[in-house]
Amino acid sequence: MDLAVLKKQYPMGLASTAMDLDDFGHLSRYARNGIGILEATPIVTDNKSWKVGNEQSTQAFINLCRKYRVRPNSIHAFYLAELGHDMTDVDPAVRKKAIELNSGMFEAAAEIGASYVVVHLFNEKVRRSKGESLFYAKEALLQLLPQAERTGTSIAVENLYHDWTIEQINKLLDEVNHPLVGICLDVGHAALYSTAQDELALCGNRLLGFHIHDNGLEDDDHLIPFRGKIDWPAVCSALLKNGYQGTLMYESFSREEGETVDQFIDACYHAYLKMLELLSAASA
Ligand SMILES: [Zn+2]
């Protein structure tokens, strides 16, 4: 298939984590590579480039995106348990606060024009049975849904580790059964407990988006694709089989020694081009 056609069918997205974690100052490099889609992952509430919920900061962030012709199409909800952002925390008071905080993400999504919010509804450090994990995930999801409905923003539930797989998420989505809820397939996470291609096959038409990154099949390295051991030709074949067309969102952030943020963004773009070549070969 023609490269220009493929670029339209599978435009590149790059999560803000490719830049310094709390600073989106390198969007000019996105523009230089023609990367037009951003997933905004603020990580901390006092992110230098975007304080979610702060009117002035939001306007400045929107202006920055406009300047570099980058569309923030998704937001990653706050998730760091050590900052009290775990919506399934063992402490009900922490859960409540984390859910309140992340409920604000939907208004924020509406303000910046994002169509979905990626959420973590599981913490691998908390020992729970699969049934208990499902229970707390569902509790959190049901509390987020009114804000999703009010703003027309979808929720993409992300697969995490061994006990929070696409199978678990499918169970959750079967129970909640809501048109605004779908899946964000994290390809790197999938490769740590199964294979990305097998997990992709289980997503069906629930797939809202991706987190594409690589690893050595042992740790969640968040490398640029082709720097790790994931079988990318197999992932591309599975992607074509799924029929998903939309953004290929890269969520790599581990730079090589001495690699600058700008070099890293360029390398992400080259990995994207390589993936398009694989898609082209697989579709021939
Ligand atoms: Zn991810």
mmCIF file of C-alpha atoms and ligand atoms in Angstrom:
data_model
loop_
_atom_site.group_PDB
_atom_site.id
_atom_site.type_symbol
_atom_site.label_atom_id
_atom_site.label_comp_id
_atom_site.label_asym_id
_atom_site.label_seq_id
_atom_site.Cartn_x
_atom_site.Cartn_y
_atom_site.Cartn_z
ATOM 1 C CA MET A 1 0.000 0.000 0.000
ATOM 2 C CA ASP A 2 1.070 3.548 -0.747
ATOM 3 C CA LEU A 3 2.883 5.324 2.101
ATOM 4 C CA ALA A 4 0.764 8.467 1.811
ATOM 5 C CA VAL A 5 -2.417 6.369 2.074
ATOM 6 C CA LEU A 6 -1.042 4.494 5.083
ATOM 7 C CA LYS A 7 -0.107 7.758 6.801
ATOM 8 C CA LYS A 8 -3.719 8.872 6.458
ATOM 9 C CA GLN A 9 -5.133 5.580 7.702
ATOM 10 C CA TYR A 10 -2.679 5.307 10.584
ATOM 11 C CA PRO A 11 -1.520 8.803 11.525
ATOM 12 C CA MET A 12 1.251 9.032 14.070
ATOM 13 C CA GLY A 13 0.579 10.149 17.614
ATOM 14 C CA LEU A 14 3.189 10.646 20.299
ATOM 15 C CA ALA A 15 2.444 10.803 24.005
ATOM 16 C CA SER A 16 3.858 13.805 25.833
ATOM 17 C CA THR A 17 5.980 11.405 27.893
ATOM 18 C CA ALA A 18 8.428 11.430 24.953
ATOM 19 C CA MET A 19 9.382 14.908 26.149
ATOM 20 C CA ASP A 20 10.516 15.798 29.629
ATOM 21 C CA LEU A 21 7.824 14.278 31.789
ATOM 22 C CA ASP A 22 6.259 17.471 33.082
ATOM 23 C CA ASP A 23 7.191 19.834 30.265
ATOM 24 C CA PHE A 24 5.730 19.783 26.732
ATOM 25 C CA GLY A 25 8.270 22.283 25.429
ATOM 26 C CA HIS A 26 9.441 20.137 22.527
ATOM 27 C CA LEU A 27 6.267 20.218 20.449
ATOM 28 C CA SER A 28 8.225 22.143 17.806
ATOM 29 C CA ARG A 29 10.020 18.866 17.106
ATOM 30 C CA TYR A 30 6.682 17.146 16.618
ATOM 31 C CA ALA A 31 5.842 19.759 13.986
ATOM 32 C CA ARG A 32 9.187 19.282 12.252
ATOM 33 C CA ASN A 33 8.457 15.577 11.840
ATOM 34 C CA GLY A 34 4.845 16.173 10.866
ATOM 35 C CA ILE A 35 3.585 14.446 14.031
ATOM 36 C CA GLY A 36 0.131 15.968 14.388
ATOM 37 C CA ILE A 37 -1.421 14.077 17.314
ATOM 38 C CA LEU A 38 -0.554 14.244 20.988
ATOM 39 C CA GLU A 39 -1.623 12.266 24.029
ATOM 40 C CA ALA A 40 -1.344 14.659 26.940
ATOM 41 C CA THR A 41 -0.027 12.819 29.986
ATOM 42 C CA PRO A 42 0.372 15.430 32.707
ATOM 43 C CA ILE A 43 1.638 12.888 35.333
ATOM 44 C CA VAL A 44 1.660 15.571 38.043
ATOM 45 C CA THR A 45 -1.006 18.135 38.853
ATOM 46 C CA ASP A 46 1.536 20.976 38.698
ATOM 47 C CA ASN A 47 2.865 20.065 35.234
ATOM 48 C CA LYS A 48 4.841 23.038 33.890
ATOM 49 C CA SER A 49 3.124 22.933 30.499
ATOM 50 C CA TRP A 50 -0.426 22.144 31.533
ATOM 51 C CA LYS A 51 -2.066 22.433 34.920
ATOM 52 C CA VAL A 52 -5.314 20.565 34.304
ATOM 53 C CA GLY A 53 -8.289 22.619 35.457
ATOM 54 C CA ASN A 54 -6.405 25.928 35.461
ATOM 55 C CA GLU A 55 -8.012 28.182 32.858
ATOM 56 C CA GLN A 56 -4.932 30.221 32.010
ATOM 57 C CA SER A 57 -2.655 27.225 31.825
ATOM 58 C CA THR A 58 -5.156 25.345 29.647
ATOM 59 C CA GLN A 59 -5.349 28.282 27.239
ATOM 60 C CA ALA A 60 -1.556 28.475 27.068
ATOM 61 C CA PHE A 61 -1.425 24.728 26.349
ATOM 62 C CA ILE A 62 -4.069 25.049 23.612
ATOM 63 C CA ASN A 63 -2.103 27.931 22.093
ATOM 64 C CA LEU A 64 1.101 25.872 22.176
ATOM 65 C CA CYS A 65 -0.646 22.979 20.383
ATOM 66 C CA ARG A 66 -2.088 25.356 17.774
ATOM 67 C CA LYS A 67 1.281 26.952 17.165
ATOM 68 C CA TYR A 68 2.778 23.581 16.289
ATOM 69 C CA ARG A 69 -0.359 22.185 14.588
ATOM 70 C CA VAL A 70 -0.571 19.350 17.077
ATOM 71 C CA ARG A 71 -4.009 18.057 18.068
ATOM 72 C CA PRO A 72 -4.312 16.718 21.622
ATOM 73 C CA ASN A 73 -6.641 13.828 20.853
ATOM 74 C CA SER A 74 -6.414 11.967 24.151
ATOM 75 C CA ILE A 75 -5.482 12.540 27.766
ATOM 76 C CA HIS A 76 -3.863 10.072 30.118
ATOM 77 C CA ALA A 77 -5.548 10.251 33.512
ATOM 78 C CA PHE A 78 -3.416 10.646 36.644
ATOM 79 C CA TYR A 79 -2.284 7.222 37.853
ATOM 80 C CA LEU A 80 0.763 7.360 40.113
ATOM 81 C CA ALA A 81 -0.173 5.556 43.332
ATOM 82 C CA GLU A 82 2.668 7.238 45.234
ATOM 83 C CA LEU A 83 1.005 10.586 44.512
ATOM 84 C CA GLY A 84 -2.390 9.331 45.698
ATOM 85 C CA HIS A 85 -3.767 9.004 42.155
ATOM 86 C CA ASP A 86 -4.705 5.310 42.252
ATOM 87 C CA MET A 87 -8.462 5.079 41.694
ATOM 88 C CA THR A 88 -8.442 1.514 43.067
ATOM 89 C CA ASP A 89 -6.307 2.244 46.149
ATOM 90 C CA VAL A 90 -6.881 0.127 49.277
ATOM 91 C CA ASP A 91 -7.776 3.261 51.232
ATOM 92 C CA PRO A 92 -11.339 4.391 50.363
ATOM 93 C CA ALA A 93 -10.461 8.039 51.095
ATOM 94 C CA VAL A 94 -7.558 7.895 48.619
ATOM 95 C CA ARG A 95 -9.776 6.183 46.025
ATOM 96 C CA LYS A 96 -12.392 8.868 46.420
ATOM 97 C CA LYS A 97 -9.859 11.679 45.983
ATOM 98 C CA ALA A 98 -8.204 10.008 42.992
ATOM 99 C CA ILE A 99 -11.573 9.511 41.297
ATOM 100 C CA GLU A 100 -12.534 13.134 42.001
ATOM 101 C CA LEU A 101 -9.245 14.329 40.550
ATOM 102 C CA ASN A 102 -9.627 12.219 37.431
ATOM 103 C CA SER A 103 -13.287 13.165 36.990
ATOM 104 C CA GLY A 104 -11.879 16.599 36.122
ATOM 105 C CA MET A 105 -10.086 15.062 33.159
ATOM 106 C CA PHE A 106 -13.317 14.913 31.170
ATOM 107 C CA GLU A 107 -13.995 18.628 31.402
ATOM 108 C CA ALA A 108 -10.325 19.129 30.517
ATOM 109 C CA ALA A 109 -10.718 16.831 27.512
ATOM 110 C CA ALA A 110 -13.692 18.869 26.313
ATOM 111 C CA GLU A 111 -11.687 22.085 26.716
ATOM 112 C CA ILE A 112 -8.701 20.931 24.676
ATOM 113 C CA GLY A 113 -10.737 18.896 22.155
ATOM 114 C CA ALA A 114 -9.585 15.424 23.200
ATOM 115 C CA SER A 115 -11.925 12.554 22.373
ATOM 116 C CA TYR A 116 -10.980 10.058 25.076
ATOM 117 C CA VAL A 117 -9.310 9.669 28.449
ATOM 118 C CA VAL A 118 -7.003 6.706 29.152
ATOM 119 C CA VAL A 119 -7.400 5.260 32.631
ATOM 120 C CA HIS A 120 -5.543 2.802 34.849
ATOM 121 C CA LEU A 121 -8.039 0.853 36.962
ATOM 122 C CA PHE A 122 -5.601 -1.551 38.570
ATOM 123 C CA ASN A 123 -2.541 -1.438 40.765
ATOM 124 C CA GLU A 124 -0.180 -4.392 40.469
ATOM 125 C CA LYS A 125 1.260 -3.641 43.912
ATOM 126 C CA VAL A 126 -2.032 -4.366 45.665
ATOM 127 C CA ARG A 127 -2.691 -8.064 46.235
ATOM 128 C CA ARG A 128 -6.229 -8.859 45.192
ATOM 129 C CA SER A 129 -8.009 -11.717 43.500
ATOM 130 C CA LYS A 130 -9.058 -11.152 39.887
ATOM 131 C CA GLY A 131 -12.651 -10.807 41.088
ATOM 132 C CA GLU A 132 -11.706 -8.135 43.635
ATOM 133 C CA SER A 133 -9.681 -6.226 41.033
ATOM 134 C CA LEU A 134 -12.684 -6.281 38.742
ATOM 135 C CA PHE A 135 -14.925 -5.017 41.550
ATOM 136 C CA TYR A 136 -12.774 -1.956 42.324
ATOM 137 C CA ALA A 137 -12.225 -1.208 38.642
ATOM 138 C CA LYS A 138 -15.958 -1.254 38.042
ATOM 139 C CA GLU A 139 -16.609 0.979 41.057
ATOM 140 C CA ALA A 140 -14.188 3.578 39.726
ATOM 141 C CA LEU A 141 -15.441 3.322 36.153
ATOM 142 C CA LEU A 142 -19.073 3.820 37.176
ATOM 143 C CA GLN A 143 -18.112 6.968 39.061
ATOM 144 C CA LEU A 144 -16.238 8.391 36.076
ATOM 145 C CA LEU A 145 -19.017 7.641 33.593
ATOM 146 C CA PRO A 146 -21.352 10.575 34.402
ATOM 147 C CA GLN A 147 -18.561 13.021 33.502
ATOM 148 C CA ALA A 148 -17.789 11.056 30.347
ATOM 149 C CA GLU A 149 -21.455 11.227 29.362
ATOM 150 C CA ARG A 150 -21.789 14.915 30.194
ATOM 151 C CA THR A 151 -18.830 15.831 28.008
ATOM 152 C CA GLY A 152 -19.246 13.135 25.338
ATOM 153 C CA THR A 153 -15.709 11.924 26.060
ATOM 154 C CA SER A 154 -14.865 8.231 25.857
ATOM 155 C CA ILE A 155 -12.950 6.236 28.444
ATOM 156 C CA ALA A 156 -10.161 3.926 27.274
ATOM 157 C CA VAL A 157 -9.245 1.314 29.880
ATOM 158 C CA GLU A 158 -5.578 0.338 29.616
ATOM 159 C CA ASN A 159 -4.160 -3.162 30.090
ATOM 160 C CA LEU A 160 -1.398 -3.177 32.712
ATOM 161 C CA TYR A 161 0.235 -6.311 34.031
ATOM 162 C CA HIS A 162 -0.439 -10.028 34.462
ATOM 163 C CA ASP A 163 -3.653 -9.603 36.395
ATOM 164 C CA TRP A 164 -5.013 -6.734 34.333
ATOM 165 C CA THR A 165 -5.164 -8.140 30.829
ATOM 166 C CA ILE A 166 -7.511 -7.620 27.888
ATOM 167 C CA GLU A 167 -9.461 -10.641 29.148
ATOM 168 C CA GLN A 168 -10.072 -8.835 32.464
ATOM 169 C CA ILE A 169 -10.949 -5.589 30.710
ATOM 170 C CA ASN A 170 -13.372 -7.406 28.419
ATOM 171 C CA LYS A 171 -15.099 -8.825 31.514
ATOM 172 C CA LEU A 172 -15.344 -5.309 32.935
ATOM 173 C CA LEU A 173 -16.676 -3.906 29.658
ATOM 174 C CA ASP A 174 -19.194 -6.753 29.356
ATOM 175 C CA GLU A 175 -20.511 -5.819 32.786
ATOM 176 C CA VAL A 176 -20.559 -2.068 32.272
ATOM 177 C CA ASN A 177 -21.613 -2.323 28.605
ATOM 178 C CA HIS A 178 -21.459 1.368 27.718
ATOM 179 C CA PRO A 179 -20.848 2.905 24.262
ATOM 180 C CA LEU A 180 -18.364 5.423 25.698
ATOM 181 C CA VAL A 181 -16.070 2.794 27.201
ATOM 182 C CA GLY A 182 -13.378 0.994 25.218
ATOM 183 C CA ILE A 183 -9.801 -0.252 25.361
ATOM 184 C CA CYS A 184 -6.377 1.347 25.129
ATOM 185 C CA LEU A 185 -4.069 -1.522 24.184
ATOM 186 C CA ASP A 186 -0.618 -1.010 25.630
ATOM 187 C CA VAL A 187 1.512 -3.119 23.315
ATOM 188 C CA GLY A 188 4.548 -3.064 25.612
ATOM 189 C CA HIS A 189 2.576 -4.191 28.661
ATOM 190 C CA ALA A 190 0.908 -6.956 26.625
ATOM 191 C CA ALA A 191 4.311 -8.330 25.605
ATOM 192 C CA LEU A 192 5.245 -8.759 29.279
ATOM 193 C CA TYR A 193 2.478 -11.244 30.102
ATOM 194 C CA SER A 194 1.302 -12.544 26.684
ATOM 195 C CA THR A 195 2.036 -11.279 23.201
ATOM 196 C CA ALA A 196 0.846 -8.001 21.774
ATOM 197 C CA GLN A 197 -0.641 -9.770 18.748
ATOM 198 C CA ASP A 198 -2.671 -12.187 20.899
ATOM 199 C CA GLU A 199 -3.955 -9.364 23.104
ATOM 200 C CA LEU A 200 -4.794 -7.274 20.049
ATOM 201 C CA ALA A 201 -6.866 -10.148 18.685
ATOM 202 C CA LEU A 202 -8.984 -10.039 21.859
ATOM 203 C CA CYS A 203 -9.755 -6.307 21.578
ATOM 204 C CA GLY A 204 -12.192 -6.607 18.677
ATOM 205 C CA ASN A 205 -14.050 -3.395 17.940
ATOM 206 C CA ARG A 206 -13.515 -2.100 21.475
ATOM 207 C CA LEU A 207 -10.110 -0.730 20.566
ATOM 208 C CA LEU A 208 -10.053 3.053 21.040
ATOM 209 C CA GLY A 209 -6.322 3.571 20.894
ATOM 210 C CA PHE A 210 -2.825 2.302 21.493
ATOM 211 C CA HIS A 211 0.252 2.768 23.577
ATOM 212 C CA ILE A 212 3.027 1.572 21.294
ATOM 213 C CA HIS A 213 6.488 1.022 22.750
ATOM 214 C CA ASP A 214 9.072 -1.740 23.013
ATOM 215 C CA ASN A 215 10.892 -3.667 25.740
ATOM 216 C CA GLY A 216 13.185 -6.639 26.293
ATOM 217 C CA LEU A 217 10.155 -8.806 27.290
ATOM 218 C CA GLU A 218 11.161 -8.570 30.959
ATOM 219 C CA ASP A 219 10.592 -5.016 32.141
ATOM 220 C CA ASP A 220 8.287 -2.175 31.186
ATOM 221 C CA ASP A 221 11.102 -0.281 29.451
ATOM 222 C CA HIS A 222 9.007 2.004 27.211
ATOM 223 C CA LEU A 223 11.647 1.891 24.480
ATOM 224 C CA ILE A 224 11.206 3.090 20.927
ATOM 225 C CA PRO A 225 9.894 0.214 18.746
ATOM 226 C CA PHE A 226 12.678 -1.922 17.207
ATOM 227 C CA ARG A 227 15.000 -1.191 20.137
ATOM 228 C CA GLY A 228 13.543 -4.107 22.111
ATOM 229 C CA LYS A 229 12.355 -7.632 21.392
ATOM 230 C CA ILE A 230 8.698 -7.249 20.453
ATOM 231 C CA ASP A 231 7.752 -9.042 17.219
ATOM 232 C CA TRP A 232 6.615 -5.981 15.251
ATOM 233 C CA PRO A 233 5.763 -7.811 11.998
ATOM 234 C CA ALA A 234 3.380 -10.012 14.022
ATOM 235 C CA VAL A 235 1.875 -6.931 15.714
ATOM 236 C CA CYS A 236 1.317 -5.286 12.316
ATOM 237 C CA SER A 237 -0.379 -8.399 10.900
ATOM 238 C CA ALA A 238 -2.669 -8.522 13.938
ATOM 239 C CA LEU A 239 -3.450 -4.843 13.522
ATOM 240 C CA LEU A 240 -4.539 -5.378 9.916
ATOM 241 C CA LYS A 241 -6.647 -8.354 10.983
ATOM 242 C CA ASN A 242 -8.358 -6.281 13.676
ATOM 243 C CA GLY A 243 -9.357 -3.677 11.103
ATOM 244 C CA TYR A 244 -8.537 -0.755 13.401
ATOM 245 C CA GLN A 245 -7.815 2.417 11.508
ATOM 246 C CA GLY A 246 -6.699 5.440 13.414
ATOM 247 C CA THR A 247 -3.844 6.890 15.361
ATOM 248 C CA LEU A 248 -0.761 4.829 16.133
ATOM 249 C CA MET A 249 0.030 6.399 19.498
ATOM 250 C CA TYR A 250 3.629 5.919 20.613
ATOM 251 C CA GLU A 251 4.311 5.959 24.317
ATOM 252 C CA SER A 252 8.085 5.537 24.397
ATOM 253 C CA PHE A 253 10.073 7.587 26.860
ATOM 254 C CA SER A 254 13.329 5.789 27.731
ATOM 255 C CA ARG A 255 16.124 7.594 25.950
ATOM 256 C CA GLU A 256 19.490 6.057 25.178
ATOM 257 C CA GLU A 257 22.486 7.491 26.947
ATOM 258 C CA GLY A 258 23.329 10.900 25.544
ATOM 259 C CA GLU A 259 20.210 11.015 23.353
ATOM 260 C CA THR A 260 18.470 14.398 23.469
ATOM 261 C CA VAL A 261 14.694 14.848 23.588
ATOM 262 C CA ASP A 262 14.729 16.124 20.010
ATOM 263 C CA GLN A 263 16.801 13.168 18.775
ATOM 264 C CA PHE A 264 14.423 10.876 20.634
ATOM 265 C CA ILE A 265 11.357 12.399 18.956
ATOM 266 C CA ASP A 266 13.054 12.035 15.547
ATOM 267 C CA ALA A 267 13.814 8.378 16.328
ATOM 268 C CA CYS A 268 10.174 7.787 17.325
ATOM 269 C CA TYR A 269 9.118 9.157 13.952
ATOM 270 C CA HIS A 270 11.525 6.831 12.154
ATOM 271 C CA ALA A 271 10.141 3.868 14.084
ATOM 272 C CA TYR A 272 6.670 4.923 12.938
ATOM 273 C CA LEU A 273 7.822 4.951 9.297
ATOM 274 C CA LYS A 274 9.316 1.498 9.770
ATOM 275 C CA MET A 275 6.005 0.286 11.172
ATOM 276 C CA LEU A 276 4.173 1.669 8.147
ATOM 277 C CA GLU A 277 6.546 -0.316 5.935
ATOM 278 C CA LEU A 278 5.656 -3.464 7.872
ATOM 279 C CA LEU A 279 1.954 -2.674 7.527
ATOM 280 C CA SER A 280 2.439 -2.161 3.834
ATOM 281 C CA ALA A 281 4.273 -5.478 3.473
ATOM 282 C CA ALA A 282 1.672 -7.312 5.553
ATOM 283 C CA SER A 283 -1.189 -5.923 3.498
ATOM 284 C CA ALA A 284 0.394 -6.798 0.136
HETATM 285 ZN ZN ZN B 1 0.713 2.806 28.499
#
